[in-house]
Coordinates of C-alpha atoms in Angstrom, one line a residue:
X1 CA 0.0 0.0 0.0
X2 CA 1.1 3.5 -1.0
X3 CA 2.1 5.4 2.3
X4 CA 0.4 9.5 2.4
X5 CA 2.3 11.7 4.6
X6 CA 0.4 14.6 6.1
X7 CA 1.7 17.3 8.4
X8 CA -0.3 18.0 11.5
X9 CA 0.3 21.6 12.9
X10 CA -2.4 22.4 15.3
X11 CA -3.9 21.0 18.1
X12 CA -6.9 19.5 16.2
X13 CA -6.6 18.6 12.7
X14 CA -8.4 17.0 10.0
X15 CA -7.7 15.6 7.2
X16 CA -9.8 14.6 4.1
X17 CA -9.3 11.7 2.0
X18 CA -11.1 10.3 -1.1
X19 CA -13.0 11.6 -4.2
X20 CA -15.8 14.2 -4.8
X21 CA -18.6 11.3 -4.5
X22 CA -17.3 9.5 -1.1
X23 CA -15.8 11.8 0.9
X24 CA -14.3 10.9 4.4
X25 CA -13.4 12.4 7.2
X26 CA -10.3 11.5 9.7
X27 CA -9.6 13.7 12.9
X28 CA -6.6 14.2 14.9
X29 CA -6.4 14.8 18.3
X30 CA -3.5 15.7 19.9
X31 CA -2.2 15.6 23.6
X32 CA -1.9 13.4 26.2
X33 CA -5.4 11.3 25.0
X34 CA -4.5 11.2 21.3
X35 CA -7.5 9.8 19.0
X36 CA -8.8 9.3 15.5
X37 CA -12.4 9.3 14.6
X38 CA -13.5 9.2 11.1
X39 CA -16.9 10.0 9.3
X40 CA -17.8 9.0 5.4
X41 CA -21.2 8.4 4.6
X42 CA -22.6 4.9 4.5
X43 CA -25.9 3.4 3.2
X44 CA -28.3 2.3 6.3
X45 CA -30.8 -0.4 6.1
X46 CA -34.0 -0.4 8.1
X47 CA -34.4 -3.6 11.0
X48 CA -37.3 -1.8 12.3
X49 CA -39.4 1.2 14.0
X50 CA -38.9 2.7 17.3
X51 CA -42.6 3.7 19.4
X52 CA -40.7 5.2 21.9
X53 CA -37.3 6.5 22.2
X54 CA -35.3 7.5 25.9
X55 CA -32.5 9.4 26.0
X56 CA -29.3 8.8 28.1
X57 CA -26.4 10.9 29.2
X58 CA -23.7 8.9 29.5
X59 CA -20.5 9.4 31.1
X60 CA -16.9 7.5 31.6
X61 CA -13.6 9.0 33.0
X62 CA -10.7 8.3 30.4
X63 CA -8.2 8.8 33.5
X64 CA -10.0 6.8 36.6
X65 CA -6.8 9.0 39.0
X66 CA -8.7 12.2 37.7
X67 CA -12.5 13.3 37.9
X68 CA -12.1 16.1 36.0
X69 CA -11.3 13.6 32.7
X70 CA -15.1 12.8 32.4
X71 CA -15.9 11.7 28.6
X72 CA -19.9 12.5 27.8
X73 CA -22.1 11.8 25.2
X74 CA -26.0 12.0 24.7
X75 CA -27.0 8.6 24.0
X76 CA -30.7 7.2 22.5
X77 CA -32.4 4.2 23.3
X78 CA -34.7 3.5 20.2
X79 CA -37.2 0.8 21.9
X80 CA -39.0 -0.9 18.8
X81 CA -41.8 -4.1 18.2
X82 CA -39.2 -7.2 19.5
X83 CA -36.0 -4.8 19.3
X84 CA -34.0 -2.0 20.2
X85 CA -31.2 0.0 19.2
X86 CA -29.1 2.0 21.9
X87 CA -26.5 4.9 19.9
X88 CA -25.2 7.7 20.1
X89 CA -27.5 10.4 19.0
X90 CA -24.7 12.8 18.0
X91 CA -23.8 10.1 15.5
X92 CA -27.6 9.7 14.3
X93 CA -27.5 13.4 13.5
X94 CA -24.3 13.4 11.5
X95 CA -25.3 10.3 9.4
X96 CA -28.7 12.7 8.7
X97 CA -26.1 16.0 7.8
X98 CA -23.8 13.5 6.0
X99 CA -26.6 11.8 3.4
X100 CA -28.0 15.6 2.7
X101 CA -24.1 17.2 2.5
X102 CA -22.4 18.2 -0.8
X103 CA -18.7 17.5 -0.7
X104 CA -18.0 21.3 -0.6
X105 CA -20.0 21.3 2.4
X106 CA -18.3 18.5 4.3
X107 CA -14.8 20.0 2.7
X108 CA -15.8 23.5 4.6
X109 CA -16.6 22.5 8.2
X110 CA -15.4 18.5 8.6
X111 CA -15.5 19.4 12.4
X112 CA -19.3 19.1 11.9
X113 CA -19.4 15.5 10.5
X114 CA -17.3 13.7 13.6
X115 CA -17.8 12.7 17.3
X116 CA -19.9 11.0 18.9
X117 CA -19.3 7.0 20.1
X118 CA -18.8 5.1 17.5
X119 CA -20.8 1.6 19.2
X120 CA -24.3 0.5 18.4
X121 CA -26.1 -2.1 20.4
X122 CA -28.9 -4.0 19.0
X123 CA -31.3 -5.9 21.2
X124 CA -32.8 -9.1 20.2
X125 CA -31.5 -8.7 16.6
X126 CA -30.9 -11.1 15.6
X127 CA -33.9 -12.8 17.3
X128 CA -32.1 -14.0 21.2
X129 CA -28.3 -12.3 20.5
X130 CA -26.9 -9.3 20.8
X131 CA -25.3 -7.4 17.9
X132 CA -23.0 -4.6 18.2
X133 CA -21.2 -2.6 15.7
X134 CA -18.2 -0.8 16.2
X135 CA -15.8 1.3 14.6
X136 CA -11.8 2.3 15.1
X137 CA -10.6 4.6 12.3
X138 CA -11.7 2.9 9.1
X139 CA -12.4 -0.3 10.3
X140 CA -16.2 -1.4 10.9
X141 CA -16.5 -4.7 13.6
X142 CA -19.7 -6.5 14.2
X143 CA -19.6 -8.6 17.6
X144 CA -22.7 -11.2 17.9
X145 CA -23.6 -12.5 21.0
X146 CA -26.1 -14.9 23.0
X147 CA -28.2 -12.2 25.2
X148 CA -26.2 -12.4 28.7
X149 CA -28.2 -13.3 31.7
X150 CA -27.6 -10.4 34.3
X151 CA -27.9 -11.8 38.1
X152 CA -29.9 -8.6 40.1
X153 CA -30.5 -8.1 43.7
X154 CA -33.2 -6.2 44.7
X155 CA -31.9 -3.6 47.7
X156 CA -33.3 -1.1 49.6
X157 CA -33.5 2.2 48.7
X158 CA -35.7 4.3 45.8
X159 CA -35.0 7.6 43.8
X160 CA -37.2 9.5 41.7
X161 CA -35.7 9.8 38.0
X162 CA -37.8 12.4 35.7
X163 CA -40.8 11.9 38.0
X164 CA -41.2 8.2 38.4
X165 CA -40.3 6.5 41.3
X166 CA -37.5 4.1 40.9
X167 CA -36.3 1.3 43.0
X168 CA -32.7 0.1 43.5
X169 CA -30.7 -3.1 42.4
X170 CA -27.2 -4.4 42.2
X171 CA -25.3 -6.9 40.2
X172 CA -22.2 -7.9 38.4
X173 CA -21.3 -7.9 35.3
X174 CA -18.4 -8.4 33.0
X175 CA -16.0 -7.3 36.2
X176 CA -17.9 -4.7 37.3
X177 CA -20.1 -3.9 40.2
X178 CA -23.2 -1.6 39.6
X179 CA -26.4 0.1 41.0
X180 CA -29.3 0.5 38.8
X181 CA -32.6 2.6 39.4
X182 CA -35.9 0.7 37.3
X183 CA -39.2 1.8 37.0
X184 CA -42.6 0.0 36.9
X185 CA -44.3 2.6 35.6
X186 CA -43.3 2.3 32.5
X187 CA -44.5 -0.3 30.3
X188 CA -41.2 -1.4 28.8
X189 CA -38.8 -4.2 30.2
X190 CA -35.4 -2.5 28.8
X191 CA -32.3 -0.2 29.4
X192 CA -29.3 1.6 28.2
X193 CA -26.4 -0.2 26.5
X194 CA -26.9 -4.0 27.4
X195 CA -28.6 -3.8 30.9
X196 CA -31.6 -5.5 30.8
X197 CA -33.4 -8.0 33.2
X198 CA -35.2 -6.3 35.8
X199 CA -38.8 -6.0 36.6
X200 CA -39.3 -2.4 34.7
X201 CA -37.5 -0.1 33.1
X202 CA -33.8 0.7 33.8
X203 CA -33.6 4.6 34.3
X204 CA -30.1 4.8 35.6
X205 CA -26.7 3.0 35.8
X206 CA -23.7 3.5 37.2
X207 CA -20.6 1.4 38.6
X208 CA -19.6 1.8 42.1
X209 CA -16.8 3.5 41.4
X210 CA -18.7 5.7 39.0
X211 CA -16.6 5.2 36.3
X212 CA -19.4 4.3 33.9
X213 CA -22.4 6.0 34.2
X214 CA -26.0 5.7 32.2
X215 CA -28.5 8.4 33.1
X216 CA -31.9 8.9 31.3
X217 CA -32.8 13.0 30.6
X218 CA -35.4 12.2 28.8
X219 CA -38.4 10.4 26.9
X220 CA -40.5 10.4 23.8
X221 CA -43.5 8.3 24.3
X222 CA -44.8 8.9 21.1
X223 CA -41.9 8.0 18.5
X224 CA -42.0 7.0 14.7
X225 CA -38.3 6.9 13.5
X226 CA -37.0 4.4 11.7
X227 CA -33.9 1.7 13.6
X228 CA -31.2 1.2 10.8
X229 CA -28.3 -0.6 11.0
X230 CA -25.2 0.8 8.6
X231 CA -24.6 -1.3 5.6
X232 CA -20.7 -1.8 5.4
X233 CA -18.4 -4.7 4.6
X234 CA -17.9 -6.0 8.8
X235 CA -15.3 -7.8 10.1
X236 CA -17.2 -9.9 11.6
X237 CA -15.2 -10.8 15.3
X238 CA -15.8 -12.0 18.8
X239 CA -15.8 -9.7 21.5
X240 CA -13.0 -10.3 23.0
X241 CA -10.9 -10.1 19.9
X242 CA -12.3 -6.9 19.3
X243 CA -11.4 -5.7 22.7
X244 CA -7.8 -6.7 21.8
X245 CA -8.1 -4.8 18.7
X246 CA -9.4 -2.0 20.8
X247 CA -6.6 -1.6 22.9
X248 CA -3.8 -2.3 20.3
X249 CA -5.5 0.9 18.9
X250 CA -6.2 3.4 22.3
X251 CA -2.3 2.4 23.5
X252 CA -0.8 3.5 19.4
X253 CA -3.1 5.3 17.7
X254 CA -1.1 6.9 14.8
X255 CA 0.6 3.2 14.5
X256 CA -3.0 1.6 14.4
X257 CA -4.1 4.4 11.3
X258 CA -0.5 3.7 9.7
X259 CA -0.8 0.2 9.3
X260 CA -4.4 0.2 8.3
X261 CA -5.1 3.5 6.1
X262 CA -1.5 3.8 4.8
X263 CA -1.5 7.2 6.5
X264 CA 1.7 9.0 7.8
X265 CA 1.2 11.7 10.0
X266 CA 3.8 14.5 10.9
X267 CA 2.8 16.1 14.2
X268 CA 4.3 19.6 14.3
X269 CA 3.8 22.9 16.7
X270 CA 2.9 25.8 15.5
X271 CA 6.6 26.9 16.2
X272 CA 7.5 24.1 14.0
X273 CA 9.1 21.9 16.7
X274 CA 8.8 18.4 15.3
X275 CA 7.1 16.5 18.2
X276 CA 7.3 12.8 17.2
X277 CA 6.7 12.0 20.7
X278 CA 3.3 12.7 21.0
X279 CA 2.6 9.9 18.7
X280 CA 4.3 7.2 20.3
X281 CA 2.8 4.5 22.3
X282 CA 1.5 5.3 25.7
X283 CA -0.1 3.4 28.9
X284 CA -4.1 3.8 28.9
X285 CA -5.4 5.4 32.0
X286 CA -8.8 3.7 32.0
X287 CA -10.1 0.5 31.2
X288 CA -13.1 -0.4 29.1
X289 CA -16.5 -1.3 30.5
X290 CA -15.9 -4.9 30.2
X291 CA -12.9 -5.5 31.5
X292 CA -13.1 -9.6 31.7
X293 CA -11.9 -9.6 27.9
X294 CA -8.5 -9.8 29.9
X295 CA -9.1 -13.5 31.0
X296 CA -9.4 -15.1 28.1

């Protein structure tokens, strides 16, 4: 493959690759938590139609030592007949501005077409597995899944969530220890990212060390949008190989779009100090939500 060498002067760069008909979008971030997030339209194909729709915040520190390191994104739950799909709704809206976008457009302002997290989980779909897609750089993963049973204990204690009375439970999962907040006043038996189980509706989420958090902000009782699914060429994995994938990428970002993409980037100051340092490997802060991918 044919190496391109771009030279990376500010803080946050992008840079555009591709023709007039499919463009895409990579950005740089540089510092101490460098990334690369891309955006490029893609055909979506429909799996179904959401009657009601709950929004999440949700929230994870990428440095577990520091509070103030707090990652956020607004997150939907589209609840549909015998599915659901939980997303990022930033993401929903750029795939929207991305399929009405000229290439001039996207070429003005690429800041507008990135961000958001790049995971979808789909519920029941197929029918009795979870399906998640995922993305790192250019690469698009889809992780099936039986549906994990999620042992709860009910505990004392209640909390009202957007007006309706919620009651507490605990339980572990995937290496981590949580407290959830469910409803039974409303009539769906479901919750953010793959929580699930419980005798109502999951309203909140967090781990005890409040790492990971899932809070609902909101509902629409009375949706009508359609749940699509992206229509790429997956490679298809297993999750914990994708985990491993995962972290080969978050500890070597630039070598991770190198060996992929073919892209070489420069990272210079505005001084035009050379600073190939900020694109060598580093030791993640964090660790993912699952963190039993470890053990196997």
């Amino acid at each position: 493959m044919k190496k391109m060498s771009f030279v990376l002067v500010f803080v946050f760069g992008f840079i555009m690759a591709g023709n007039s008909q499919n463009n895409q979008i990579i950005s740089i971030k540089v510092g101490e938590q460098m990334s690369v997030n891309s955006g490029m339209p893609v055909e979506h194909k429909e799996i179904g139609t959401a009657v009601m729709e709950f929004m999440y915040d949700y929230r994870y520190l990428r440095d577990t030592a520091d509070i103030n390191s707090a990652v956020t994104d607004r997150m939907v739950l589209q609840v549909g007949y015998g599915l659901s799909k939980f997303t990022s709704y930033r993401v929903m809206l750029i795939d929207s501005l991305i399929s009405v976008s000229t290439p001039d457009q996207i070429k003005a302002n690429p800041g507008r077409y990135v961000g958001g997290e790049t995971f979808s989980l789909y519920k029941n779909y197929p029918t009795g597995k979870f399906t998640t897609t995922d993305k790192i750089v250019t690469d698009w993963f889809l992780i099936e899944e039986l549906i994990p049973t999620q042992e709860w204990s009910m505990t004392e204690g209640t909390k009202e969530i957007l007006g309706y009375k919620c009651r507490r439970a605990t339980c572990n999962f995937r290496g981590r220890d949580y407290i959830a907040y469910y409803t039974d006043e409303i009539p769906v038996a479901d919750g953010p990212w793959k929580f699930g189980g419980l005798p109502g509706f999951i309203m909140e989420v967090r781990d005890i060390h409040d790492h990971y958090s899932f809070v609902c902000v909101g509902i629409n009782s009375k949706a009508n949008r359609q749940i699509t699914m992206p229509e790429v060429e997956y490679n298809k994995t297993s999750r914990e190989k994708f985990y491993r994938t995962k972290y080969r990428y978050d500890i070597n970002p630039m070598g991770y779009l190198e060996t992929v993409s073919g892209v070489k980037v420069h990272i210079i100051t505005p001084e035009g100090k050379s600073r190939p340092d900020l694109a060598q490997p580093r030791k993640l802060t964090y660790d993912y939500i699952e963190t039993d991918w470890k053990n196997y």
